[in-house]
Short mmCIF file of C-alpha atoms in Angstrom, two decimals:
data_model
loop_
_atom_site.label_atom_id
_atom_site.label_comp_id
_atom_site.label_asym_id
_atom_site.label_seq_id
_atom_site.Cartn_x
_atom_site.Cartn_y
_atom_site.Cartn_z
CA UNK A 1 -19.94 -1.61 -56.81
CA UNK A 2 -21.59 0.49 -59.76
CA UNK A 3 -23.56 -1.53 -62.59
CA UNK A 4 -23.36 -0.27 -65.52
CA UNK A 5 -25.96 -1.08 -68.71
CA UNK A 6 -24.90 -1.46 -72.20
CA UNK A 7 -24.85 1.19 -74.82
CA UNK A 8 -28.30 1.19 -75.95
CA UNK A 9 -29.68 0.72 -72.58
CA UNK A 10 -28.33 3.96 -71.29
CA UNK A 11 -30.23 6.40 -69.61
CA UNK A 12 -29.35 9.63 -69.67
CA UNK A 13 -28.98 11.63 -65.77
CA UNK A 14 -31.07 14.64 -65.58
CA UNK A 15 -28.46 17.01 -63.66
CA UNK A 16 -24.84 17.57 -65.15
CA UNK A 17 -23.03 16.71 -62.56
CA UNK A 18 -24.81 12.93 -62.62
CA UNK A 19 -23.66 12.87 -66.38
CA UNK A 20 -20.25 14.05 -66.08
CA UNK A 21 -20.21 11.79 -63.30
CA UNK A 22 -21.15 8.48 -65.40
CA UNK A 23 -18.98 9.65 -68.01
CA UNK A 24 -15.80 10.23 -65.95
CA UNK A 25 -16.64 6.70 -64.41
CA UNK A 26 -16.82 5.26 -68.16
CA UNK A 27 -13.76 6.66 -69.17
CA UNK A 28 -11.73 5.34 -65.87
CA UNK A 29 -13.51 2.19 -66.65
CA UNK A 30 -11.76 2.06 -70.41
CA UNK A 31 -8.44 3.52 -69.39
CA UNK A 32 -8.16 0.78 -66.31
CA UNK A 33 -9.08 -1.93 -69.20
CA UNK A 34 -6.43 -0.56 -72.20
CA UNK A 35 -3.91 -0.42 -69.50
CA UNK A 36 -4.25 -3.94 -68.02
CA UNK A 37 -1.96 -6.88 -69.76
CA UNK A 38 -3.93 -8.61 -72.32
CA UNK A 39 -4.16 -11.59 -70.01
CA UNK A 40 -6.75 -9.20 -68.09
CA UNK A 41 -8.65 -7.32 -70.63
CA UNK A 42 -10.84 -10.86 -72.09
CA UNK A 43 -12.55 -10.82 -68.94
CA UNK A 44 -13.70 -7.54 -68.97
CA UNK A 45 -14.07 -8.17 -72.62
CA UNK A 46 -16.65 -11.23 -72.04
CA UNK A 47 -19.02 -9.52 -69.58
CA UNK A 48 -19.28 -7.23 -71.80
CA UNK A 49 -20.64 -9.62 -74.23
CA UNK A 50 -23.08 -10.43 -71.61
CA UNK A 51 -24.79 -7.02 -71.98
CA UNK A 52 -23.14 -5.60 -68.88
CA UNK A 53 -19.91 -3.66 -67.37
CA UNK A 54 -19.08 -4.28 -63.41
CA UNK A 55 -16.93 -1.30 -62.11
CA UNK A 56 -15.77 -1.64 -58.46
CA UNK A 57 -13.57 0.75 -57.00
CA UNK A 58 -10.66 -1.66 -57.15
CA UNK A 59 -10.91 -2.88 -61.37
CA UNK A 60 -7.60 -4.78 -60.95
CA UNK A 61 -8.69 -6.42 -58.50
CA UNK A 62 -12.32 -7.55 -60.42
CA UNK A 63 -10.30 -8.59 -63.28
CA UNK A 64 -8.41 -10.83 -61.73
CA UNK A 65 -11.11 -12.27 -59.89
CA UNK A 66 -13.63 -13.07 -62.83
CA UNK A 67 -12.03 -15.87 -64.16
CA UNK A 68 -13.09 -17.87 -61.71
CA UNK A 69 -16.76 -16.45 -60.77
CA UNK A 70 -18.19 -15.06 -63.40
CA UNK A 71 -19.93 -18.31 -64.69
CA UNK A 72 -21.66 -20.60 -62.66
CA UNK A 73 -20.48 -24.66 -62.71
CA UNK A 74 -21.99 -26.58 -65.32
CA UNK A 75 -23.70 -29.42 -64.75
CA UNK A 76 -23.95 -33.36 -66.52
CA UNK A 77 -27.16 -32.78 -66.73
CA UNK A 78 -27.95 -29.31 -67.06
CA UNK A 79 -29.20 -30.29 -71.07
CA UNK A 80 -29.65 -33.47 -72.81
CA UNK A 81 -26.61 -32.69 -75.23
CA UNK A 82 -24.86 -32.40 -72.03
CA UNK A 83 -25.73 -36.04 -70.99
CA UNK A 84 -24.98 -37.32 -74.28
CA UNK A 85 -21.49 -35.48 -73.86
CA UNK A 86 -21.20 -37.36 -70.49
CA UNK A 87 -22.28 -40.42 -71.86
CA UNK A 88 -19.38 -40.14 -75.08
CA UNK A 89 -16.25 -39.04 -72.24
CA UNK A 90 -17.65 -42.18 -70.35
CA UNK A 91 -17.37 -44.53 -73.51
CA UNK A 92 -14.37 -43.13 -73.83
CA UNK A 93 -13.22 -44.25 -70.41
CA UNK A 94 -15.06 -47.52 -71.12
CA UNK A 95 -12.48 -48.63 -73.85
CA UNK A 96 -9.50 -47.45 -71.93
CA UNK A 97 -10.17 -49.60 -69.72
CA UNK A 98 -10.73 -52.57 -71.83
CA UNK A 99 -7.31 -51.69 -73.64
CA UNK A 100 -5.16 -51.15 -69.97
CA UNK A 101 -6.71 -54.68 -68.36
CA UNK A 102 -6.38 -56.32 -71.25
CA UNK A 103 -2.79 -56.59 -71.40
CA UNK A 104 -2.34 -58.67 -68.40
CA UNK A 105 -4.44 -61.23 -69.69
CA UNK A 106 -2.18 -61.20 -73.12
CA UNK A 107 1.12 -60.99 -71.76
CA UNK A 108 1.52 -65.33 -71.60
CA UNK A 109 -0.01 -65.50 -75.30
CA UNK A 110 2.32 -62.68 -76.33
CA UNK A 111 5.27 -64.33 -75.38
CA UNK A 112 4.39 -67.63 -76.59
CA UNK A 113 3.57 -66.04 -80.16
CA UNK A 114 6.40 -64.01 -80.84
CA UNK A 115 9.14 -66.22 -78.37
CA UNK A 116 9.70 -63.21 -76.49
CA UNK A 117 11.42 -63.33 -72.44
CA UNK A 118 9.87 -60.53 -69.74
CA UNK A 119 12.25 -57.49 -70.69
CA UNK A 120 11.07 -57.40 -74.58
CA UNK A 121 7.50 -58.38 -74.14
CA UNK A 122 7.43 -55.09 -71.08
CA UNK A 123 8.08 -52.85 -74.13
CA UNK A 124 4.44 -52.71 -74.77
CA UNK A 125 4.06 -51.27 -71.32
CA UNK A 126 6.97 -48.52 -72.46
CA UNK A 127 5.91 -47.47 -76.22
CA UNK A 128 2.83 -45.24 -75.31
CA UNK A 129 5.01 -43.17 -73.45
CA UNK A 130 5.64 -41.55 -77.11
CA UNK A 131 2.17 -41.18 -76.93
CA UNK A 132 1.31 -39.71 -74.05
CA UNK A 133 4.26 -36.80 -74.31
CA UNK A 134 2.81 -35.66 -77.43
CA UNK A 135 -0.28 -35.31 -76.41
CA UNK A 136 0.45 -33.28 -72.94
CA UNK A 137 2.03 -31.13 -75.71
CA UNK A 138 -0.49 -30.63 -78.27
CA UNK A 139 -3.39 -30.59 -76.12
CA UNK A 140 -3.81 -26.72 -75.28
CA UNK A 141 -3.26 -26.25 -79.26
CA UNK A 142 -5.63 -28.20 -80.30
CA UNK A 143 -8.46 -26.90 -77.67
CA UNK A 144 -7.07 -23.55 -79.04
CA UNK A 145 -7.69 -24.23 -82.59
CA UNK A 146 -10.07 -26.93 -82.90
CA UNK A 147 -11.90 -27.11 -79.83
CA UNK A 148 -13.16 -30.35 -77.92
CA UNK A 149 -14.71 -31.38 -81.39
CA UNK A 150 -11.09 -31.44 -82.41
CA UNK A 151 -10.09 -34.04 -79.38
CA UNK A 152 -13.40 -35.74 -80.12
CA UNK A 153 -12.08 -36.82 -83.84
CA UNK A 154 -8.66 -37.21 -83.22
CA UNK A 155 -8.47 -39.29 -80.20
CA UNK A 156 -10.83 -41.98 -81.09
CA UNK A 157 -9.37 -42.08 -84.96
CA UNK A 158 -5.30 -42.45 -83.45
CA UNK A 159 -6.51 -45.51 -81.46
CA UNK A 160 -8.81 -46.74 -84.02
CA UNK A 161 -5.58 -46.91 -86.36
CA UNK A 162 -3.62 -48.28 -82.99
CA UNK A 163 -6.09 -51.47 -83.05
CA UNK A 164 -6.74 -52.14 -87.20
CA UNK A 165 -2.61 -52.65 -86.85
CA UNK A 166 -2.80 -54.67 -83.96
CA UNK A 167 -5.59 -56.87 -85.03
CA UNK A 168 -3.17 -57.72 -88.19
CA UNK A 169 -0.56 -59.51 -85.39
CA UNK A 170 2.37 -57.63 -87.14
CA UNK A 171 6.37 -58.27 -86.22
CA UNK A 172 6.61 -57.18 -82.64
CA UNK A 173 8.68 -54.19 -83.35
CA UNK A 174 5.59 -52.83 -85.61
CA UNK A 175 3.23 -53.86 -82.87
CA UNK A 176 5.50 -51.73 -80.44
CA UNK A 177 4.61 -49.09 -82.93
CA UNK A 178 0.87 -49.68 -83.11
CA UNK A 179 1.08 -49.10 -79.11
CA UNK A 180 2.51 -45.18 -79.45
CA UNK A 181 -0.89 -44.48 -81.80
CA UNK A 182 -3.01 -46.23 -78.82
CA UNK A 183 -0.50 -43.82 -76.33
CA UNK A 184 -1.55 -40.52 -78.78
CA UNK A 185 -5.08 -41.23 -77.56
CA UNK A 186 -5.55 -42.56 -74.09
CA UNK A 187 -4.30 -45.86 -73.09
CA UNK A 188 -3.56 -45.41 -69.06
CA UNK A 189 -5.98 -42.88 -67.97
CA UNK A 190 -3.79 -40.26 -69.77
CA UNK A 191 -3.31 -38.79 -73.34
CA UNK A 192 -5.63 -36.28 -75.63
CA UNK A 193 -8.93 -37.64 -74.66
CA UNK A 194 -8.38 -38.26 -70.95
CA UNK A 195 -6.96 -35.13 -69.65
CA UNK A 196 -9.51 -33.02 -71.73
CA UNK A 197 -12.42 -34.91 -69.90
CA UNK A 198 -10.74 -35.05 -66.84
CA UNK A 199 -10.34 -31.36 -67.14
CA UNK A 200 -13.89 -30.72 -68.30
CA UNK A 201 -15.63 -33.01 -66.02
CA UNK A 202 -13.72 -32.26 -63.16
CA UNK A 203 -15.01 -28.41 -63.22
CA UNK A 204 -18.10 -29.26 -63.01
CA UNK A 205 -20.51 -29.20 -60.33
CA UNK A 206 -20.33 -32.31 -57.90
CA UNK A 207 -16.95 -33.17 -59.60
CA UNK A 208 -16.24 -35.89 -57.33
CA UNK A 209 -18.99 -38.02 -57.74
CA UNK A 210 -19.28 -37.33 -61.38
CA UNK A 211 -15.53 -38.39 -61.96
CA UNK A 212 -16.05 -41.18 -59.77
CA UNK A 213 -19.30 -42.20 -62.08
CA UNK A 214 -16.30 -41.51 -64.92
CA UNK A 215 -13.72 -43.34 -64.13
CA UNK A 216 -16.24 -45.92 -62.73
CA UNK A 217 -16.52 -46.92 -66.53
CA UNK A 218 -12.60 -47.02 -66.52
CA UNK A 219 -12.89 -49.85 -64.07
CA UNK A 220 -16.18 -51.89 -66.12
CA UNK A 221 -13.86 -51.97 -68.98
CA UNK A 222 -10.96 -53.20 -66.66
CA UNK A 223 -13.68 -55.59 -65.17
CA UNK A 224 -14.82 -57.05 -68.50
CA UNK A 225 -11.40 -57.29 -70.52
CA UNK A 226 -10.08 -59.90 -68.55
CA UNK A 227 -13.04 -61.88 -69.06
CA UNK A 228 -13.21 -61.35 -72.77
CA UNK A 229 -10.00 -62.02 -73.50
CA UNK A 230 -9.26 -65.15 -71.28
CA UNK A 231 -12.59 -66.13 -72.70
CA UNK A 232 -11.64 -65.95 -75.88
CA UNK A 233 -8.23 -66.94 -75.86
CA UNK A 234 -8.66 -70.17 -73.21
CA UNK A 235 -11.91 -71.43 -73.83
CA UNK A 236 -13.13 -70.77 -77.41
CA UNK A 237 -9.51 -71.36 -78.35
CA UNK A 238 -9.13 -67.98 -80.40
CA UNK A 239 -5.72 -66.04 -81.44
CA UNK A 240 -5.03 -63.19 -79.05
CA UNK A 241 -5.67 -60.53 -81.38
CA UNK A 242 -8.98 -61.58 -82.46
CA UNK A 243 -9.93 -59.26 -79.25
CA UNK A 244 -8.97 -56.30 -81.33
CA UNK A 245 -11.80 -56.98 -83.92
CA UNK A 246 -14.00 -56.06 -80.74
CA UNK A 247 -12.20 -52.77 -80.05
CA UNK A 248 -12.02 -51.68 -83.55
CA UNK A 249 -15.60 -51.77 -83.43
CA UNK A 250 -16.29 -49.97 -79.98
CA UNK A 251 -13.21 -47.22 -81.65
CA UNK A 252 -15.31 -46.96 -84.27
CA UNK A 253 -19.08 -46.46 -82.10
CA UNK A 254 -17.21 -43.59 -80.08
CA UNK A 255 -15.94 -41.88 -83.05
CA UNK A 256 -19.07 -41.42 -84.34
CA UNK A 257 -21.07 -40.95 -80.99
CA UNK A 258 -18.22 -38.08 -80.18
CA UNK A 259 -18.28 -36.48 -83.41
CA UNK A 260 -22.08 -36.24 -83.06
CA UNK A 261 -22.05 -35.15 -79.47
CA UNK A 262 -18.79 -32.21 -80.01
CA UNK A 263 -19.91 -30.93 -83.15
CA UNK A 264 -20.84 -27.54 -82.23
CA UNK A 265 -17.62 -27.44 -79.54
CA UNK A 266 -15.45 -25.63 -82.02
CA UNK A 267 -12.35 -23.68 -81.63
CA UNK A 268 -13.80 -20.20 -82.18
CA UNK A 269 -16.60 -21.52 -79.16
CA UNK A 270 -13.09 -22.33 -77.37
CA UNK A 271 -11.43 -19.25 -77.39
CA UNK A 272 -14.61 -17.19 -76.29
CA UNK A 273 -15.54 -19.15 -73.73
CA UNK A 274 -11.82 -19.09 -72.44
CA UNK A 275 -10.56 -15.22 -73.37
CA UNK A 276 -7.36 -15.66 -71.37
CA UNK A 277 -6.32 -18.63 -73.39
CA UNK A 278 -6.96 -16.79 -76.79
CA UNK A 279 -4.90 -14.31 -75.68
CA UNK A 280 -2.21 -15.73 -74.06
CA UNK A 281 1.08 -17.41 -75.47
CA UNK A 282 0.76 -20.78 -75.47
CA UNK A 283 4.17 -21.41 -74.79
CA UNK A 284 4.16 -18.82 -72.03
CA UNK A 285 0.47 -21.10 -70.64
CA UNK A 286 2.95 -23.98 -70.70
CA UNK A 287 5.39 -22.16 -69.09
CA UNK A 288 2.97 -21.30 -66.28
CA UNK A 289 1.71 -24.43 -65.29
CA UNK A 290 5.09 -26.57 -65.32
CA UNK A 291 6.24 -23.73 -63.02
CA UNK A 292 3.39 -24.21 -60.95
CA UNK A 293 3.90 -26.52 -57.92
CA UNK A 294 0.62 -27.62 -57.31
CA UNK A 295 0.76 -29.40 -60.74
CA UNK A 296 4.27 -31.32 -59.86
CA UNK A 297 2.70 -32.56 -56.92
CA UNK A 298 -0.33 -33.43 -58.69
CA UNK A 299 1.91 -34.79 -61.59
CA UNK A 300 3.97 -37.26 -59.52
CA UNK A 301 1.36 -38.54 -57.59
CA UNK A 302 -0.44 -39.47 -60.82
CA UNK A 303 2.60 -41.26 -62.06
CA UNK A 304 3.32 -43.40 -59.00
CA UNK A 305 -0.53 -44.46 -58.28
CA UNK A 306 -1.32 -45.24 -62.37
CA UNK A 307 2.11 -46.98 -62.34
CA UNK A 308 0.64 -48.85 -59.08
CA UNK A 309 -2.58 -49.69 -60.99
CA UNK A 310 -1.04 -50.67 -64.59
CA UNK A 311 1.48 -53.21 -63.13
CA UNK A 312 -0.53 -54.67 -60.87
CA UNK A 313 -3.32 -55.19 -63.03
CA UNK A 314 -0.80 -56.47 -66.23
CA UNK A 315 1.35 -58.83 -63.57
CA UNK A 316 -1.23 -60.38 -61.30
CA UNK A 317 -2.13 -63.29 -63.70
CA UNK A 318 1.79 -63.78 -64.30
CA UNK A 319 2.14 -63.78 -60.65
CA UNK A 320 -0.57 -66.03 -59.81
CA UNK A 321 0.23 -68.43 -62.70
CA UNK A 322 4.04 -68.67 -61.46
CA UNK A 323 4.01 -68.24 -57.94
CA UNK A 324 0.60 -68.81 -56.66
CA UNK A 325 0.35 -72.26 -59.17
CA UNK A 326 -3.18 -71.69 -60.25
CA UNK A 327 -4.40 -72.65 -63.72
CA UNK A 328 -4.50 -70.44 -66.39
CA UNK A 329 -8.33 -69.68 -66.37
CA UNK A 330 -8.55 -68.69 -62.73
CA UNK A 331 -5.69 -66.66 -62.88
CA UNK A 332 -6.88 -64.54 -65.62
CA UNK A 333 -10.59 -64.09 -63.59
CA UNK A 334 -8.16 -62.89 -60.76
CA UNK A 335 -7.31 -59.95 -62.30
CA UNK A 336 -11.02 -58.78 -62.99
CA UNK A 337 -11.58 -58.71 -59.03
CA UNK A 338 -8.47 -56.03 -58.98
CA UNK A 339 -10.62 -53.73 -61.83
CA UNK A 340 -14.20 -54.97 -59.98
CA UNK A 341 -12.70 -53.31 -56.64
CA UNK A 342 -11.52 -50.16 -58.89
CA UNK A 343 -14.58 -49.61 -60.45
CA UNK A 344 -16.60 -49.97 -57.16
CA UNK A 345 -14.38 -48.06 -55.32
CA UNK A 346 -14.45 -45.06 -57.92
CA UNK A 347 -18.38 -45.02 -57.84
CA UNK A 348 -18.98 -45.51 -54.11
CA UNK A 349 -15.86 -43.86 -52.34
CA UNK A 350 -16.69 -40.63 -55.12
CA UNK A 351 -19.31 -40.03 -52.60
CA UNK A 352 -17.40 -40.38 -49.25
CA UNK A 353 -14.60 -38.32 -50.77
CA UNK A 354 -17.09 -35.43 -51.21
CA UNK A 355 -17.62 -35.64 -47.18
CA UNK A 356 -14.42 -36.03 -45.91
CA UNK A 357 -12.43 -33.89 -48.31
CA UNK A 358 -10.14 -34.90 -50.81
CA UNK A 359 -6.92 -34.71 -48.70
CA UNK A 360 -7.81 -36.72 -45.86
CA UNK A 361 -9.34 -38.98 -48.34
CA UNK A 362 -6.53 -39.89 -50.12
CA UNK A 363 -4.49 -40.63 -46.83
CA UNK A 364 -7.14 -43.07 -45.54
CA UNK A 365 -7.55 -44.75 -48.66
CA UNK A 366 -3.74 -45.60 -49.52
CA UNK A 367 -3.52 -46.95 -46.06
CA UNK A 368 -6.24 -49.62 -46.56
CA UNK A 369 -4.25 -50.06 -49.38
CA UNK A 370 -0.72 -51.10 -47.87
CA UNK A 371 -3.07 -53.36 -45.46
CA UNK A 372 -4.72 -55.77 -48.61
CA UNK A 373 -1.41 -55.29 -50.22
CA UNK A 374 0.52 -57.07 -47.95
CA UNK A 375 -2.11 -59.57 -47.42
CA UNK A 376 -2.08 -60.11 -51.39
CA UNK A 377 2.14 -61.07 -50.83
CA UNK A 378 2.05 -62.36 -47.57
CA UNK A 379 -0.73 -64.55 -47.38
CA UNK A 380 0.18 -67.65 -49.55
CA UNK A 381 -2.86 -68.92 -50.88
CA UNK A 382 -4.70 -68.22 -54.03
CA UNK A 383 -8.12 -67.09 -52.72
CA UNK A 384 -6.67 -64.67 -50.07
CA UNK A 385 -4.46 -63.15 -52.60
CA UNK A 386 -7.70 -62.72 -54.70
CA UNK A 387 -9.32 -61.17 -51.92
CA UNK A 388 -6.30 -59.22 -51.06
CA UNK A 389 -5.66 -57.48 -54.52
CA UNK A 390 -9.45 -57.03 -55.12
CA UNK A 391 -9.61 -55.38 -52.12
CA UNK A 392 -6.64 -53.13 -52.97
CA UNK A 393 -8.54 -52.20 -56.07
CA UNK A 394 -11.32 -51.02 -54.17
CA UNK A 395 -9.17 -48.51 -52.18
CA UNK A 396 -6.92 -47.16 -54.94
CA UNK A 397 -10.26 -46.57 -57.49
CA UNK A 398 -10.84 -43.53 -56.53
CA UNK A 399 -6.96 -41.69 -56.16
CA UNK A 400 -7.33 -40.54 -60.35
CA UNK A 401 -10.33 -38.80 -59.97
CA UNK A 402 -9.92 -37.36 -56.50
CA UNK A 403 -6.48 -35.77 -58.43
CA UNK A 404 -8.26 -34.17 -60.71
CA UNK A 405 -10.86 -32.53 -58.67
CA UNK A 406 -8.11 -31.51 -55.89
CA UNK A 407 -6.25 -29.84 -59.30
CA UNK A 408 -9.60 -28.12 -60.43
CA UNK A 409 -9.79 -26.49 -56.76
CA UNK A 410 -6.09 -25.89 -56.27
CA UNK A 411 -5.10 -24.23 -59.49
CA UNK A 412 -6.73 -21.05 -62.02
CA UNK A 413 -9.13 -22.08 -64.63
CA UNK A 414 -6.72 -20.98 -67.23
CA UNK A 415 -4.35 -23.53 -66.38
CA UNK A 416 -7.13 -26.78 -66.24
CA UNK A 417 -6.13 -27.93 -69.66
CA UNK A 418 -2.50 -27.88 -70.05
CA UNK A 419 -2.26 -28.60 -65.93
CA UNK A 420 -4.09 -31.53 -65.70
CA UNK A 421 -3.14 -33.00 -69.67
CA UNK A 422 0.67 -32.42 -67.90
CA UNK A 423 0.05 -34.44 -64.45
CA UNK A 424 -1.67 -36.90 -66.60
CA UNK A 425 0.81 -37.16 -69.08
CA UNK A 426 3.31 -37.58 -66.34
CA UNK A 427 0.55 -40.12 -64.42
CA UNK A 428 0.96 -42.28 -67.87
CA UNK A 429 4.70 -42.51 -68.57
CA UNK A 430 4.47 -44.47 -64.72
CA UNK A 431 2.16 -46.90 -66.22
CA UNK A 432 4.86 -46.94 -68.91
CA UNK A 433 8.12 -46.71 -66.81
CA UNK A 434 6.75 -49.18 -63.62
CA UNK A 435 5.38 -51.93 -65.47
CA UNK A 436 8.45 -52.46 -67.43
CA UNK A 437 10.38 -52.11 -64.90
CA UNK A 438 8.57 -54.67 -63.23
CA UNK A 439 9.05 -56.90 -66.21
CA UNK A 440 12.92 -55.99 -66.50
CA UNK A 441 13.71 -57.10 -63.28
CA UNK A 442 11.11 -60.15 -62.95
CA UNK A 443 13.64 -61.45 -65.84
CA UNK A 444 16.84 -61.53 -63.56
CA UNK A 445 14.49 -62.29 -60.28
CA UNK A 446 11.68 -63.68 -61.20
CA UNK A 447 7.96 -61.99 -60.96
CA UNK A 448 7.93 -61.68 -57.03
CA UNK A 449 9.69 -58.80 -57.32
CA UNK A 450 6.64 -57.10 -58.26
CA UNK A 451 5.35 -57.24 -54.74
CA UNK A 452 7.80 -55.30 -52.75
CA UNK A 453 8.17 -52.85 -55.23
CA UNK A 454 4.53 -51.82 -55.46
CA UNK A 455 4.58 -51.69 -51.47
CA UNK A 456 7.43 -48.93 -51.70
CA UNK A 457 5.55 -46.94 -54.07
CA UNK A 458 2.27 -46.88 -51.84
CA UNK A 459 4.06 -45.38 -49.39
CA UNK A 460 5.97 -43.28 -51.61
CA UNK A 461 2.49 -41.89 -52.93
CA UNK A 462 1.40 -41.11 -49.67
CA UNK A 463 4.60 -38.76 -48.97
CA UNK A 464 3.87 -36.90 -52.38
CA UNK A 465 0.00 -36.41 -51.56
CA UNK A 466 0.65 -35.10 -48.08
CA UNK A 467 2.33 -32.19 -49.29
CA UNK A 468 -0.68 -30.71 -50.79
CA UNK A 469 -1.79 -27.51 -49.04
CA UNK A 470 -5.11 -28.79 -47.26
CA UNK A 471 -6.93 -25.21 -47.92
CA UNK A 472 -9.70 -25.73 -49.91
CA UNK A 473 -9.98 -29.43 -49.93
CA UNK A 474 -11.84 -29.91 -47.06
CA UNK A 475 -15.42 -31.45 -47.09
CA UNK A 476 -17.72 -29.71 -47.20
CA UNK A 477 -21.05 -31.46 -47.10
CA UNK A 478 -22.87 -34.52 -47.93
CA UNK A 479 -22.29 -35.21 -51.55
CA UNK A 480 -25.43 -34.89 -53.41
CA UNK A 481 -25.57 -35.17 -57.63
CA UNK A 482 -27.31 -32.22 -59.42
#
């Protein structure tokens, strides 16, 4: 390898065969660079930026190389703006959660309000999917053009306008509506916000254990929802939608905390941080990673486990009201030990997962997951099936995150964005699709049904994850937080 300095740094050889030396090396150096595709020629462009050239004997071969080594990881913490980004993507997370667990607690009130059976009150479940398609679409674009600032105002503000209608209990067609807005942004671990983060955060350095710190927030909102809203709504004797006033304020606090924390992420900082994106068709990006089978996999997994998580944790106080008998208040405090068990499985299993690998992970985990599962049907008591589903939670926290990080390793930098905002997009329309399913057939069979059909997709999930290559998502070491 020859090093090259910049222009002004120069220095000139003393014999003429050492200069016509450099300068035949300079000008192979430019000819290999004008006649590389442009998908090449940022690369070369952006260490050049850095006050160097790199010339190895094989150019090609450098270029395409580069994208993935010449910057080192960032870190949460490298910078305090850094933390406070952290801090705003786990807000973020935070009121997702809130928004996904609090629909199981609602679902009784909702049908009592607007005199609505299973199959029409499961369209709730079903509208984001709107949502979340448009966003897997416009995602690259707007990193492209507006940078994260750009998913740090328009996220918050589309489900900030998703909860002001909501709050206003409108006819349940316009509150069907209200749900695409709160799809648009991210409702089930998907949409603008969520896949950028995910994408972002999952680069990073110690990805698994940050992500599981992440999505760890995911699961306190799914935690505290429950509690809030069968507080509310049971014991202070509140409409359902007074919980809205709560999450227009929290829309509100991260809109301003993300503004504040992206403002200096802009487009143009974008596209020179990312030269092969700037220069590549969009279209032909898209093209890329749908053709890409690493993202499918990644993709169908995602919408099989979130479809796992969003019915079980919208349907267990349904199920344990109607076929379990228990009052209405214990019922609703069931559901919060499913989201305790996600959230503590996302922060402590983030660790094991970066010891064990992801692969292997994954396997283990879904299996303790079929175990509590079928104690949660087959065990007919109350406080088993409590223990059962909580339990469950606590092995099926971690499967979002460990995704991510197993598409960060598996697939080119260059494809993070619009790879990851597709699996996730995909990921959400299950926690669309499933759920109302669930609720579709519950009508003609009654809520039981929800049961066997999660079981099938747990094993179904396993099938898809196994066919992951298992090069390069081995553990490594003992995870350890920069």
């Amino acid at each position: 390898m020859r090093v090259m300095t910049s222009e002004d740094d120069v220095i000139e050889e003393k014999t003429t065969y050492d200069s016509q030396t450099s300068e035949s090396e300079g000008t192979k150096h430019c000819s290999c660079v004008s006649g590389h595709n442009a998908e090449k020629a940022p690369v070369h462009s952006k260490v050049e930026e850095d006050g160097r050239q790199v010339v190895t004997e094989d150019p090609e071969s450098q270029a395409s190389n580069s994208e993935s080594t010449d910057a080192p990881l960032q870190r949460w913490n490298q910078s305090p703006m850094h933390v406070l980004r952290t801090l705003v993507a786990c807000l973020g997370l935070f009121i997702m959660g809130l928004n996904d667990a609090a629909y199981g607690p609602l679902i009784p009130y909702l049908e009592r309000h607007y005199h609505i059976a299973y199959t029409t009150v499961s369209l709730v479940f079903l509208s984001p999917i709107v949502g979340y398609s448009a966003s897997a679409l416009s995602n690259p674009r707007i990193h492209l053009r507006f940078g994260q600032l750009g998913i740090a105002i328009i996220a918050p503000s589309s489900r900030l306008i998703a909860y002001l209608i909501i709050s206003q209990h409108p006819p349940y067609p316009v509150l069907v509506i209200a749900y695409i807005f709160a799809g648009y942004a991210p409702v089930v671990g998907n949409g603008l916000e969520d896949s950028a983060w995910n994408a972002w955060i999952g680069a990073m350095s110690s990805a698994n254990e940050v992500l599981g710190f992440l999505h760890g927030f995911y699961g306190l909102g799914g935690v505290l929802a429950p509690i809030a809203a069968t507080s509310m709504i049971a014991k202070a004797g509140l409409q359902w939608y007074t919980f809205y006033y709560m999450m227009i304020g929290l829309g509100a606090l991260e809109l301003l905390l993300a503004v504040l924390a992206f403002w200096t992420e802009t487009g143009t900082k974008y596209r020179q941080q990312n030269a092969r994106a700037n220069t590549e068709d969009q279209g032909g990006r898209t093209r890329e990673a749908l053709c890409n089978r690493i993202v499918w996999i990644c993709a169908v997994f995602l919408l099989i486990y979130v479809g796992i998580e969003v019915a079980l944790g919208g349907w267990t106080v349904t199920y344990m009201i109607r076929i379990r008998h228990a009052p209405p208040f214990p019922a609703g405090m069931s559901v919060t030990g499913f989201w305790l068990g996600i959230t503590a499985g996302r922060v402590v299993l983030g660790f094991v997962t970066g010891w064990i690998g992801e692969r292997l992970a994954v396997l283990i985990y879904l299996s303790f997951s079929v175990c509590f599962h079928l104690i949660f049907w087959l065990v007919p008591n109350f406080i088993a099936s409590t223990v059962g589903v909580s339990l469950e939670g606590f092995f099926l926290g971690p499967m979002f995150p460990v995704a991510v990080v197993a598409a960060t390793k598996l697939l080119p930098k260059h494809l993070h964005v619009g790879g990851i905002g597709f699996a996730a997009a995909l990921g959400a329309s299950g926690a669309c699709v499933l759920p109302f399913a669930v609720g579709a057939i519950a009508q003609a069979k009654g809520v039981q049904v929800l049961m066997p059909i999660v079981l099938v997709m747990l094993v179904v999930d396993v099938a898809v994850w196994a066919l992951l290559p298992g090069a390069g998502l081995q553990g490594q070491r003992l995870p350890k937080i920069r």
